[in-house]
Short mmCIF file of C-alpha atoms and ligand atoms in Angstrom, two decimals:
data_model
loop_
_atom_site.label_atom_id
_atom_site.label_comp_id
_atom_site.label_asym_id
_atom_site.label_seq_id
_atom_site.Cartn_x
_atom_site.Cartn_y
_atom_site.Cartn_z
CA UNK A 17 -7.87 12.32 18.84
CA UNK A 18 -4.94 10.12 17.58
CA UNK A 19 -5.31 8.81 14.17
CA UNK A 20 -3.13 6.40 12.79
CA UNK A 21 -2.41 9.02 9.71
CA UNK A 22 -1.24 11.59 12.10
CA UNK A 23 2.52 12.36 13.26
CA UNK A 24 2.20 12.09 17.36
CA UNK A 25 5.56 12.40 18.66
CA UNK A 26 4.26 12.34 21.88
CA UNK A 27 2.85 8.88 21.54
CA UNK A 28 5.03 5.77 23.28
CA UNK A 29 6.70 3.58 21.42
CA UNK A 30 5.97 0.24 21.66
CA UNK A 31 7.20 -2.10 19.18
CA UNK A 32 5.62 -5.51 17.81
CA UNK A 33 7.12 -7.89 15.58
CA UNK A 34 4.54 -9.39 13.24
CA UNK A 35 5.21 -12.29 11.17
CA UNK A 36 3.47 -13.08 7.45
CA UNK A 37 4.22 -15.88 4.95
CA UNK A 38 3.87 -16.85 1.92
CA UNK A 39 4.77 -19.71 -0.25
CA UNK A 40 8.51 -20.75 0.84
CA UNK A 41 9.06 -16.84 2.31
CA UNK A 42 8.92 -15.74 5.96
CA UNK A 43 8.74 -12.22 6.51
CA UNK A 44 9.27 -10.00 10.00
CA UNK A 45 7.50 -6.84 10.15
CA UNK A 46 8.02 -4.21 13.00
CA UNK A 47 5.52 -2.38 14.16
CA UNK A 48 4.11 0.22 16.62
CA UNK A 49 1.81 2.25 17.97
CA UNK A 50 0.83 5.05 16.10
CA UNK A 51 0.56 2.91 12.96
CA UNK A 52 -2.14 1.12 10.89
CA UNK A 53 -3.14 -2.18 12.17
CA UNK A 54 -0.05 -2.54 14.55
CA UNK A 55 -1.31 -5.58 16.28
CA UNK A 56 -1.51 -7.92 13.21
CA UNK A 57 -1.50 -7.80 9.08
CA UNK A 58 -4.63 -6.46 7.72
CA UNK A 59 -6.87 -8.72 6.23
CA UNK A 60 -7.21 -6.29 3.09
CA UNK A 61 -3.17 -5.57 2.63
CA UNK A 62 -3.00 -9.51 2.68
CA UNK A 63 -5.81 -9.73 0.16
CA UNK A 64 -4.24 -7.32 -2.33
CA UNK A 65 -0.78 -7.99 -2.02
CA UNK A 66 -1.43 -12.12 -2.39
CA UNK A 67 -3.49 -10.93 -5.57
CA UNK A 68 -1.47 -8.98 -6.63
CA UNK A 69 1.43 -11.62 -6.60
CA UNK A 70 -0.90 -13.92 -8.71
CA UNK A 71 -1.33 -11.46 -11.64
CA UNK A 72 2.11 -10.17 -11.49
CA UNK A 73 5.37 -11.87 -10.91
CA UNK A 74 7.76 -9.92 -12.85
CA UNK A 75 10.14 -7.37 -11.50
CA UNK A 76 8.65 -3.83 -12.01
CA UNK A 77 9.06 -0.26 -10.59
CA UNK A 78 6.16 -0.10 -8.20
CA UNK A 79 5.17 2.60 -5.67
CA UNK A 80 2.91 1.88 -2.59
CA UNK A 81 1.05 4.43 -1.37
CA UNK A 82 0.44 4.75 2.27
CA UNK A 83 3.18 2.26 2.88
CA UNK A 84 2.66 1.60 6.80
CA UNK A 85 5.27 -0.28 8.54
CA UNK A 86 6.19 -1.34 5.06
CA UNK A 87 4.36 -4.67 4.51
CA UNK A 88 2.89 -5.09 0.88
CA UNK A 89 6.69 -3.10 -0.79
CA UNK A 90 8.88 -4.66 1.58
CA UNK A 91 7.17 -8.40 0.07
CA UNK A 92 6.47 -7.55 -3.61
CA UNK A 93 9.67 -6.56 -3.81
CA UNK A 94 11.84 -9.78 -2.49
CA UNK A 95 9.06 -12.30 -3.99
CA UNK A 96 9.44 -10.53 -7.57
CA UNK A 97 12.95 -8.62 -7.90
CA UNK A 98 10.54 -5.80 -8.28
CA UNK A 99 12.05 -1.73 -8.00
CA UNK A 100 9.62 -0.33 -5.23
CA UNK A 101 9.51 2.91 -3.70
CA UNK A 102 6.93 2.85 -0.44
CA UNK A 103 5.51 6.64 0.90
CA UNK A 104 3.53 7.63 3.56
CA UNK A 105 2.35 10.93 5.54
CA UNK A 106 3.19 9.16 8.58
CA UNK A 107 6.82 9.84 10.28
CA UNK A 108 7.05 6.97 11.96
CA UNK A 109 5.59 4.76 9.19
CA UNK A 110 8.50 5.36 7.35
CA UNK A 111 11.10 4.87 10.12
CA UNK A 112 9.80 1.75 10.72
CA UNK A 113 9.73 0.94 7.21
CA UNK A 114 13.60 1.81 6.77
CA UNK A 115 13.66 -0.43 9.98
CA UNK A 116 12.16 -3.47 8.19
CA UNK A 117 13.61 -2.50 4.72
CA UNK A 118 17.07 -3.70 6.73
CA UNK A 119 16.34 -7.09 6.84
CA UNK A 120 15.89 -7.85 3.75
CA UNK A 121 19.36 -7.56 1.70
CA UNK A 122 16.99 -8.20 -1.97
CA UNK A 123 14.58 -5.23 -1.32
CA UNK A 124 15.50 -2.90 -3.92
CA UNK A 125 13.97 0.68 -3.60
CA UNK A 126 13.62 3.87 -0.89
CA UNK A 127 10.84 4.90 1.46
CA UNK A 128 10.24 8.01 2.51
CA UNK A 129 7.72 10.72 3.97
CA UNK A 130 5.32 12.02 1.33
CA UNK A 131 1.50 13.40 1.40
CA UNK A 132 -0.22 11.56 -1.32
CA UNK A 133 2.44 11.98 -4.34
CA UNK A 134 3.37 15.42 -3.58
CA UNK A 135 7.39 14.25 -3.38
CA UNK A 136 7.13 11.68 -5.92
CA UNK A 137 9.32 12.34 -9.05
CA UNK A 138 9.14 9.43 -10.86
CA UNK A 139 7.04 7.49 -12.65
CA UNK A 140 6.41 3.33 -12.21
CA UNK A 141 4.85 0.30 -13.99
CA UNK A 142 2.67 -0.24 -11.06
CA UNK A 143 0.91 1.90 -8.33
CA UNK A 144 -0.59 -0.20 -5.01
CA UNK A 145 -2.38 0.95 -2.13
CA UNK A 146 -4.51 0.27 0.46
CA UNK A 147 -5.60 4.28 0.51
CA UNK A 148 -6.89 5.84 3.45
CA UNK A 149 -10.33 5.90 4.19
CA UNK A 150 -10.75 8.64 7.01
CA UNK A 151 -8.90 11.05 5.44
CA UNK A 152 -11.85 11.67 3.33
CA UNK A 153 -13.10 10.93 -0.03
CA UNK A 154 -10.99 14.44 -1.52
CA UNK A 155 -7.64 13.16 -0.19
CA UNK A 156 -8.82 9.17 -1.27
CA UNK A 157 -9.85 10.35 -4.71
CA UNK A 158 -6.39 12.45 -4.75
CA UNK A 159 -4.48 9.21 -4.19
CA UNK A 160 -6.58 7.26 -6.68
CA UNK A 161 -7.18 9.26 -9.95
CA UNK A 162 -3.28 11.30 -9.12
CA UNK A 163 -1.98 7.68 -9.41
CA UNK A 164 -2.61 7.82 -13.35
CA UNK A 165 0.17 10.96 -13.14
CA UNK A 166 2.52 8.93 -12.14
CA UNK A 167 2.25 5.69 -13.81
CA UNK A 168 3.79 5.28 -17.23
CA UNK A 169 1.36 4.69 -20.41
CA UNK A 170 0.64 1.53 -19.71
CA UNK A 171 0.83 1.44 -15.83
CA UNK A 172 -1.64 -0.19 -13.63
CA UNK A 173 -3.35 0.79 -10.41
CA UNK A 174 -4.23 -1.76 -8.00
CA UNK A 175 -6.36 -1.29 -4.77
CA UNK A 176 -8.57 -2.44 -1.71
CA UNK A 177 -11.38 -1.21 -0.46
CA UNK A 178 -14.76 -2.51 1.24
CA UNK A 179 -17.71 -2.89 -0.31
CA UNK A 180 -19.05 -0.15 2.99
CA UNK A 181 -16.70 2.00 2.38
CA UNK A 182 -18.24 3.05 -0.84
CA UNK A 183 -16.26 0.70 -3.45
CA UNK A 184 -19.09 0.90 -5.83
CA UNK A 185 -19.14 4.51 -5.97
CA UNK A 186 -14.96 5.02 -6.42
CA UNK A 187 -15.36 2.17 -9.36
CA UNK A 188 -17.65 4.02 -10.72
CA UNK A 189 -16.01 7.34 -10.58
CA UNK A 190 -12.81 5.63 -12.09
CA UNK A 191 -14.83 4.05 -15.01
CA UNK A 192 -15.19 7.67 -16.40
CA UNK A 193 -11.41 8.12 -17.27
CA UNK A 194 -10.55 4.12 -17.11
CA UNK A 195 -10.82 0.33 -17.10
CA UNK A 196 -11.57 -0.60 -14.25
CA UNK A 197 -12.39 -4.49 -13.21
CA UNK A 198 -12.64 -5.76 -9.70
CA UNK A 199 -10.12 -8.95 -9.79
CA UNK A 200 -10.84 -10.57 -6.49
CA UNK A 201 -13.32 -10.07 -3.57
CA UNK A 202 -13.70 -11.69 -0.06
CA UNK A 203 -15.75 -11.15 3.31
CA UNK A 204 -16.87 -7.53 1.56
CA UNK A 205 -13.13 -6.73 0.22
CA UNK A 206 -12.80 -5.39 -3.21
CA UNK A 207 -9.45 -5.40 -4.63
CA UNK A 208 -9.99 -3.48 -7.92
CA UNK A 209 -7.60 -3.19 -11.42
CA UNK A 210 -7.62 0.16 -13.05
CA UNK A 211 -5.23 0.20 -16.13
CA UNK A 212 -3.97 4.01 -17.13
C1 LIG B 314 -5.05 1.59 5.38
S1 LIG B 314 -3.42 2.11 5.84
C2 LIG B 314 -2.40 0.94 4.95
C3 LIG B 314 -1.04 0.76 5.57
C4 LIG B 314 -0.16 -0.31 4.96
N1 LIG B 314 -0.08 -0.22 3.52
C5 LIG B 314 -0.63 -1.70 5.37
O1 LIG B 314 -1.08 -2.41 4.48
O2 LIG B 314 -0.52 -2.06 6.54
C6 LIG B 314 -3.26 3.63 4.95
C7 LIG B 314 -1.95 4.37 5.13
O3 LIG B 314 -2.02 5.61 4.42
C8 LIG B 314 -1.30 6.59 5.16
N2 LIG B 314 -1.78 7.93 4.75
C9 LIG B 314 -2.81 8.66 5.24
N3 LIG B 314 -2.91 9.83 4.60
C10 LIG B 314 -1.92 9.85 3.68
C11 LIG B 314 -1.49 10.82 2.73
N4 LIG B 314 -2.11 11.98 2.60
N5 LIG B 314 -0.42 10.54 1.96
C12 LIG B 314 0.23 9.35 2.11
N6 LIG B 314 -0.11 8.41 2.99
C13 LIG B 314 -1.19 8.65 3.77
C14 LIG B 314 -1.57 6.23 6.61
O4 LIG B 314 -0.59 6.82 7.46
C15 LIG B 314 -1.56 4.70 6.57
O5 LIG B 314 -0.28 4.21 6.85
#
């Protein structure tokens, strides 16, 4: 079976264009099969990243794990000057990320292929994610607690997950190293703060 996580070359292409925005901004995204939610923007990216944008409007250096098509980078970085570098397992996640990345002469940063942060050299302000889920709770807790090796000292993780897909239990897993406070929640989505 086909996951969205896997690299199927043999799959069709198919492309989409998907359209978000926000405040005075309109943003295209690509996308295609083979990728998370290629038929329209998740309703837990959208939570986090518009959450995100109303804690934090100052340009950072941000990574975003499990990029996709590019969506909550490609945004955070044109809305706030922000640095960000987007990553995911998936091949043709990141093609059409460098796709989308084109469009947008502000976005400042690189995307490229990379299995949780095992190419990731450098170290950011702010790590954001909406991990995985059926990769497992090993991988998902590999993406989550490995974040605070690559944030700087006073870096901050932010995430999504649903309240049935065991947010209770990674909060509480993260409250033995961290802070951790859930800043927003809607229709069972938990976007959670976890400072380093
Ligand atoms: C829930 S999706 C989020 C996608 C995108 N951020 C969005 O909001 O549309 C999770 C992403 O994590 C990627 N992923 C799965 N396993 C990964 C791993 N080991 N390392 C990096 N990314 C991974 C998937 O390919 C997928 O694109």
């Amino acid at each position: 079976m086909s996951h969205y996580f896997t690299n199927d070359n043999n799959l069709v292409s198919e492309t989409r264009k998907l359209i978000y925005k926000y405040s005075s901004f309109s943003f295209e995204f690509l996308s295609d099969n083979g990728v998370f939610s290629k038929k329209h923007i998740d309703f837990g990216s959208k939570l986090l990243l518009e959450t995100y944008l109303n804690n934090e409007n100052r340009p950072l250096k941000v990574l975003d794990v499990g990029c996709g098509y590019g969506f909550i980078g490609i945004v955070i970085s044109v809305i706030t000057n922000s640095y960000v570098d987007m990553i995911d397992i998936n091949k043709r996640a990141i093609h059409l990320t460098k796709r989308n990345i084109k469009k947008y002469k502000s976005f400042n940063g690189n995307a490229y292929v990379s299995d949780a942060y095992s190419e990731i050299k450098n170290k950011y302000n702010v790590i954001i994610t909406n991990p995985p889920i059926r990769v497992g709770k090993i991988k998902l807790l590999e993406i989550l607690e490995g974040a605070f090796d690559h944030l700087e000292k006073d870096g901050v993780l932010y995430f999504v997950i649903r309240k049935d897909q065991g947010a209770l239990s990674i909060k509480k897993i993260l409250e033995e190293k961290h802070k951790v406070e859930i800043i927003n929640k809607d229709k069972g989505y938990f976007i959670i703060k976890v400072n380093n």
